[in-house]
Amino acid sequence: MRKLFRNANIFTPADPGRPLAGRAQGAIQVFERGAMRVRNGRIEKIGPEADVLDGLSPADVAMETDCGGACLIPGFVDPHTHMCFAERREAEFSLRLAGTPYLEILKQGGGILSSVRATRAASEADLYETTRRHVLSALRLGTTTVEIKSGYGLDTETELKMLRVIARVGRETPSDVVPTFLGAHAVPEAFRDNPDAFADLVIEEMLPAVSAQGIARFCDVFCEEGVFSVAQTRRILAAALKSGLGIKLHADEVHDLGGAGLAAELKAISADHLLAAGDAHIAAMAAAGVVANLLPGTAYSLRKPFARARKMIESGLPVALATDCNPGSSYTESMPFIFGLAVMNMEMTPSEALTAATLNAAYAVGMAGKTGSLDVGKQADFLLLDGESPAILAYHAGVSPVSAVYKHGERII
Ligand code: NIG
Ligand code: FE
């Protein structure tokens, strides 16, 4: 069955088979009166309307949609979230507003550790409901593919419970869901005085269980002062690679510890956050082909200086954008909000931000073969925006201009 979408202003990065870096990050394809043909959920042809209609008889088209001149872009890929959690932490947000630092709250047994207590106590059914609600909320805001991490279990049983919930959300919602194992998200209270022993537990017990069940595609580590050192992170990620998982890391979020350098050394698929990453590590990441996954919602919520996106783009580092949706440092599932922060606070152009929130984001989670741009053969995952160009996402601030969401060519919102 073939579907035709016509009379749209199409904006999309074109996929050259690798993430877009440097000047190419902002080189967006535009079809001003564009059209797209979709067959069996995949893009069959895209371009100027006259070209797409050429040779097409009405009998070939089962459904035709006049987009009314709306702006059409690829669905957002959100490549870094912690959407699977049991309870919000609103009281902690107020503490932070009153001046207590994020890492200090963690040190006192709150923060991630309070989410760990709640997630261990939650039933699998309740955890599923909460996670599903977040994914559906993200879908309404245009996110058609989402990565979700475990990491609020910090014991084998609860980490596996989270990964089962994440897999079920992938099966039972229209969204594509990429599962990441983040057993090394914090040092649990029982290991407070011996973090190396906890790293051993992640390597010897959790990783084998996760890889035996085949329920994670990536392994992530929170590499940060007072959390996991560069040496511990290296150990865990090396073991993850051996067990067949891809690797990524939370790097240099608060301190310039060397996580970005480690990402380059291990050729991680992405290094995420990078608020404090130094120049040498940025250059090393660019040379190693690591995607810089930036999370401006975290800088916003922690009131920190934003990551140096301009410096990264000018250094030839492909930049992606994500929400980091979690109950502590960035409670948002809105890619339009993240897009606005990137353009207004990180000096990214709307075209660069579009690539970052779609194609480069897809590369950051190994999904670019299927989605992230409107190239022929990819899934027809796309959005209609109430505006003339993707700039509307930053311009019409605080609301979502996403007026329709399509997954595999089917309207779901
Ligand atoms: O990416 N930095 C570590 N992990 C999350 C925060 C998780 C939380 O506070 O619950 C982040 O910012
Ligand atoms: Fe995170």
XYZ file of C-alpha atoms and ligand atoms in Angstrom:
426
model
C 0.000 0.000 0.000
C 1.436 3.352 -1.085
C 0.805 6.663 0.632
C 1.482 10.091 -0.751
C 2.226 13.183 1.351
C 2.280 16.349 -0.714
C 2.329 20.122 -0.443
C 4.841 20.127 2.422
C 7.922 22.227 3.163
C 10.393 19.425 3.764
C 13.562 19.929 5.821
C 15.867 16.972 6.449
C 19.532 16.142 6.829
C 20.732 13.751 4.126
C 22.484 10.659 5.462
C 25.964 10.117 3.975
C 26.441 6.933 6.025
C 28.092 8.623 8.995
C 27.191 11.401 11.477
C 27.286 14.935 10.050
C 30.185 17.005 11.404
C 31.585 20.503 10.950
C 29.911 22.555 8.210
C 27.960 19.498 7.064
C 26.080 19.492 10.374
C 24.101 22.521 9.168
C 23.717 21.475 5.532
C 20.026 20.635 5.472
C 18.097 19.539 2.381
C 15.021 21.682 1.688
C 12.157 20.851 -0.719
C 9.936 23.899 -0.739
C 6.865 22.368 -2.286
C 7.899 18.862 -1.491
C 6.300 15.457 -1.427
C 7.083 12.004 -0.134
C 5.909 8.568 -1.226
C 5.704 5.858 1.416
C 5.388 2.150 0.726
C 5.014 -0.467 3.482
C 6.055 2.105 6.088
C 9.260 3.083 4.292
C 10.215 6.075 2.197
C 10.029 5.194 -1.487
C 10.664 8.616 -2.982
C 11.114 12.171 -1.689
C 11.777 15.497 -3.371
C 10.041 18.358 -5.189
C 6.351 17.531 -5.609
C 6.511 17.464 -9.409
C 9.273 14.818 -9.328
C 7.539 12.654 -6.768
C 4.232 12.740 -8.658
C 5.904 11.992 -11.980
C 4.707 8.687 -13.428
C 2.368 8.054 -10.496
C -1.212 7.185 -11.413
C -4.056 7.653 -8.898
C -4.495 3.883 -8.836
C -0.999 3.558 -7.335
C -1.918 5.641 -4.300
C -4.043 4.227 -1.480
C -3.987 7.402 0.584
C -3.105 10.997 -0.213
C -2.438 13.693 2.386
C -2.269 17.377 1.490
C 0.024 18.801 4.188
C -1.279 22.304 3.508
C 2.208 23.806 3.210
C 3.209 22.662 6.714
C 6.847 22.118 7.604
C 7.751 18.408 7.505
C 10.834 17.103 9.343
C 12.102 13.687 10.498
C 10.773 12.434 13.852
C 13.043 13.335 16.741
C 15.420 10.735 18.081
C 16.050 11.259 21.796
C 19.356 9.440 22.364
C 19.764 9.782 26.139
C 17.003 9.370 28.719
C 16.368 7.868 32.122
C 12.590 7.720 31.558
C 12.209 4.496 33.510
C 11.872 5.661 37.107
C 9.307 5.207 39.845
C 8.942 8.623 41.496
C 9.632 12.283 40.902
C 12.009 14.257 43.175
C 10.279 17.599 43.447
C 11.420 18.296 47.015
C 15.024 17.817 45.922
C 14.490 20.328 43.111
C 13.490 22.896 45.734
C 16.620 22.047 47.751
C 18.748 22.671 44.680
C 16.991 25.981 44.038
C 17.866 26.927 47.619
C 21.546 26.249 46.915
C 22.431 22.613 47.702
C 24.595 21.263 44.837
C 23.403 18.236 42.835
C 26.402 16.060 43.739
C 26.107 17.059 47.436
C 22.533 15.703 47.506
C 23.833 12.426 46.050
C 26.629 12.323 48.635
C 24.039 12.596 51.394
C 22.179 9.543 50.052
C 19.567 11.453 48.029
C 19.475 12.152 44.286
C 20.019 9.035 42.201
C 20.066 6.959 45.398
C 16.579 8.106 46.353
C 15.355 7.042 42.890
C 17.077 3.702 43.509
C 15.073 3.140 46.717
C 11.806 3.996 44.952
C 12.573 1.883 41.876
C 13.583 -1.168 43.924
C 10.302 -0.899 45.849
C 8.069 -0.382 42.786
C 6.201 -3.272 41.209
C 7.105 -4.092 37.632
C 3.551 -3.177 36.561
C 3.726 0.289 38.166
C 7.172 0.949 36.745
C 5.851 -0.014 33.313
C 2.904 2.404 33.592
C 5.123 5.338 34.576
C 7.675 4.627 31.861
C 4.971 4.199 29.234
C 3.437 7.542 30.195
C 6.789 9.276 29.692
C 7.302 7.636 26.299
C 3.788 8.598 25.140
C 4.320 12.161 26.339
C 7.584 12.290 24.365
C 5.772 10.898 21.324
C 3.226 13.729 21.466
C 6.192 16.114 21.442
C 7.626 14.456 18.326
C 10.035 11.815 19.662
C 9.583 8.701 17.510
C 12.726 6.890 18.715
C 13.992 7.000 22.284
C 16.901 5.522 24.195
C 16.106 4.543 27.790
C 18.658 3.568 30.427
C 18.401 1.339 33.436
C 20.457 2.543 36.417
C 17.996 3.030 39.263
C 18.412 -0.556 40.433
C 22.122 -0.918 41.157
C 21.510 -4.574 41.914
C 21.104 -7.342 39.363
C 17.454 -8.027 40.104
C 16.263 -4.438 39.772
C 18.473 -3.629 36.781
C 16.912 -6.607 34.971
C 13.431 -5.502 36.074
C 14.062 -2.073 34.550
C 15.385 -3.555 31.301
C 12.317 -5.804 31.029
C 10.069 -2.770 31.502
C 12.026 -0.839 28.862
C 11.724 -3.753 26.404
C 7.978 -4.012 27.025
C 7.498 -0.289 26.411
C 9.322 -0.818 23.114
C 6.925 -3.605 22.162
C 3.721 -1.934 23.338
C 4.059 1.684 22.198
C 4.552 3.013 18.652
C 8.003 4.343 19.593
C 11.265 2.589 18.758
C 13.030 2.082 22.088
C 16.788 1.518 22.458
C 17.687 -0.096 25.812
C 20.911 0.805 27.628
C 22.319 -0.897 30.721
C 23.559 1.679 33.251
C 24.365 -0.518 36.258
C 27.210 1.877 37.098
C 25.012 4.951 37.594
C 25.958 5.531 41.237
C 27.701 3.639 44.019
C 24.927 2.083 46.135
C 24.927 2.703 49.882
C 26.019 -0.856 50.702
C 29.257 -0.281 48.722
C 29.880 3.292 49.850
C 33.339 2.482 51.221
C 34.340 0.137 48.449
C 33.334 1.382 45.002
C 35.856 -0.951 43.358
C 33.941 -3.922 44.724
C 30.761 -2.494 43.185
C 32.543 -2.128 39.817
C 33.507 -5.815 40.204
C 29.851 -6.708 40.818
C 28.795 -4.831 37.667
C 31.434 -6.691 35.653
C 31.123 -10.149 37.164
C 27.407 -10.448 37.886
C 25.299 -7.772 36.200
C 26.924 -7.593 32.753
C 26.849 -11.385 32.205
C 23.164 -11.510 33.272
C 22.232 -8.589 31.015
C 24.077 -9.931 27.999
C 22.744 -13.481 28.524
C 19.189 -12.106 28.314
C 20.002 -9.919 25.297
C 17.990 -7.008 26.682
C 20.443 -4.144 26.270
C 22.213 -2.724 23.227
C 24.571 -0.398 25.055
C 26.377 -0.118 28.358
C 26.811 3.319 29.943
C 28.747 4.532 33.023
C 28.431 7.774 35.029
C 32.094 8.815 35.003
C 32.284 11.677 37.513
C 34.132 12.860 40.599
C 32.714 10.985 43.594
C 30.882 8.502 41.353
C 32.997 6.300 39.009
C 36.622 7.171 38.262
C 38.153 6.998 34.795
C 39.929 3.756 35.777
C 36.716 2.105 37.022
C 34.814 3.314 33.948
C 37.502 1.920 31.642
C 37.265 -1.472 33.357
C 33.481 -1.655 33.120
C 33.290 -0.507 29.498
C 36.065 -2.873 28.407
C 34.066 -5.750 29.932
C 30.902 -4.501 28.204
C 32.661 -4.478 24.839
C 33.794 -8.050 25.435
C 30.246 -9.126 26.177
C 29.051 -7.680 22.873
C 27.439 -4.412 24.002
C 28.086 -1.029 22.430
C 29.466 1.574 24.830
C 28.719 5.182 25.784
C 29.391 7.284 28.847
C 28.265 10.198 30.963
C 31.438 12.241 30.596
C 32.634 15.491 32.153
C 29.129 16.546 33.259
C 30.265 18.459 36.340
C 34.084 18.125 36.428
C 36.665 17.734 33.641
C 37.688 14.284 34.833
C 38.818 12.883 31.470
C 35.672 10.978 30.507
C 35.702 12.542 27.028
C 39.300 11.410 26.563
C 38.328 7.909 27.639
C 35.422 7.918 25.166
C 37.954 8.705 22.413
C 40.369 6.031 23.630
C 37.651 3.347 23.641
C 35.932 4.677 20.495
C 32.598 4.854 22.301
C 29.564 5.464 20.084
C 28.867 8.647 22.075
C 30.084 10.692 25.025
C 27.266 12.529 26.735
C 26.926 15.828 28.686
C 30.466 17.264 28.195
C 29.626 20.509 30.051
C 33.171 20.637 31.427
C 35.069 18.844 28.625
C 38.446 20.408 27.750
C 39.784 21.289 24.280
C 42.246 18.401 23.989
C 39.544 15.857 24.746
C 37.185 17.477 22.246
C 39.862 17.141 19.560
C 40.514 13.519 20.565
C 36.803 12.689 20.298
C 36.617 14.266 16.834
C 39.593 12.189 15.665
C 38.054 8.998 17.080
C 34.613 9.522 15.501
C 32.685 9.745 18.795
C 29.346 11.609 18.732
C 29.072 14.446 21.280
C 25.644 13.968 22.779
C 24.678 17.290 24.384
C 21.941 17.608 27.010
C 21.148 21.283 27.529
C 18.152 20.479 29.750
C 20.684 19.454 32.392
C 22.661 22.700 32.211
C 19.323 24.546 32.423
C 18.113 22.593 35.431
C 21.478 22.534 37.248
C 22.064 26.212 36.372
C 25.459 25.431 34.826
C 27.144 26.939 31.776
C 25.987 25.157 28.616
C 28.238 22.753 26.700
C 30.443 24.464 24.110
C 28.539 23.323 21.041
C 30.126 25.933 18.714
C 33.629 24.912 19.683
C 32.686 21.254 19.138
C 31.091 21.834 15.739
C 34.045 23.941 14.648
C 36.393 21.159 15.829
C 34.656 18.716 13.481
C 32.839 16.852 16.242
C 29.337 15.628 15.275
C 26.864 16.995 17.826
C 23.618 15.284 18.880
C 20.953 16.561 21.281
C 18.959 14.698 23.935
C 16.631 15.465 26.826
C 18.406 13.389 29.525
C 14.824 13.040 30.851
C 15.243 12.004 34.498
C 13.720 12.962 37.862
C 16.863 14.763 39.067
C 18.970 16.824 36.717
C 16.588 17.307 33.753
C 12.917 16.540 34.096
C 11.677 17.052 30.549
C 10.636 14.741 27.739
C 10.414 17.661 25.292
C 12.771 17.704 22.322
C 11.215 21.024 21.173
C 12.388 22.539 24.488
C 15.879 21.054 24.005
C 15.947 22.378 20.427
C 15.090 25.850 21.743
C 17.865 25.726 24.361
C 20.384 24.594 21.732
C 19.539 27.483 19.425
C 19.129 30.200 22.056
C 21.788 29.165 24.614
C 24.358 27.142 22.684
C 24.497 29.249 19.527
C 23.546 26.368 17.267
C 21.727 27.286 14.065
C 18.264 25.757 13.596
C 19.711 23.586 10.804
C 22.518 22.316 13.055
C 20.019 21.645 15.839
C 17.756 19.740 13.424
C 20.617 17.434 12.409
C 21.561 17.053 16.078
C 18.025 16.070 17.121
C 17.473 13.635 14.249
C 20.305 12.093 12.196
C 23.240 12.561 14.588
C 20.999 11.450 17.456
C 20.152 8.305 15.490
C 23.882 7.644 15.022
C 24.423 8.111 18.762
C 22.164 5.100 19.420
C 22.957 2.945 16.391
C 19.589 3.617 14.705
C 20.651 5.626 11.651
C 20.160 2.654 9.337
C 16.416 2.857 10.036
C 15.511 6.402 11.000
C 16.838 9.917 11.731
C 16.506 11.326 8.210
C 14.083 11.137 5.299
C 16.304 9.119 2.975
C 14.786 6.544 0.638
C 14.537 3.147 2.350
C 14.298 4.488 5.895
C 11.198 4.270 8.082
C 8.705 7.027 7.340
C 9.000 8.552 10.824
C 8.180 12.238 10.489
C 6.473 15.276 11.982
C 4.401 18.167 10.729
C 5.143 21.493 12.396
C 2.857 24.481 12.660
C 5.420 26.863 11.157
C 7.428 27.703 8.056
C 10.730 26.111 9.041
C 12.357 24.191 11.926
C 13.248 27.576 13.475
C 9.662 27.608 14.791
C 10.823 25.094 17.423
C 12.976 27.796 19.044
C 10.871 30.806 18.055
C 7.522 29.642 19.465
C 8.994 29.123 22.889
C 7.496 27.052 25.674
C 4.932 25.288 23.503
C 5.171 22.452 21.031
C 4.618 23.330 17.367
C 4.416 19.589 16.556
C 0.959 19.206 15.010
C 1.170 15.628 13.706
C 3.408 12.628 14.345
C 3.834 9.747 11.867
C 5.576 6.451 12.555
C 6.137 4.022 9.656
C 3.941 6.347 7.572
C 1.026 6.042 9.964
C -0.413 8.976 11.836
C -0.231 8.270 15.551
C -0.704 11.768 16.961
O 22.444 12.213 33.181
N 24.341 12.145 35.677
C 23.826 11.072 35.932
N 22.630 10.682 35.570
C 21.579 11.559 35.221
C 20.865 12.068 36.398
C 20.082 11.032 37.052
C 19.344 11.494 38.262
O 19.650 12.536 38.891
O 18.422 10.761 38.601
C 22.107 12.618 34.287
O 22.182 13.801 34.597
Fe 21.970 10.953 31.943
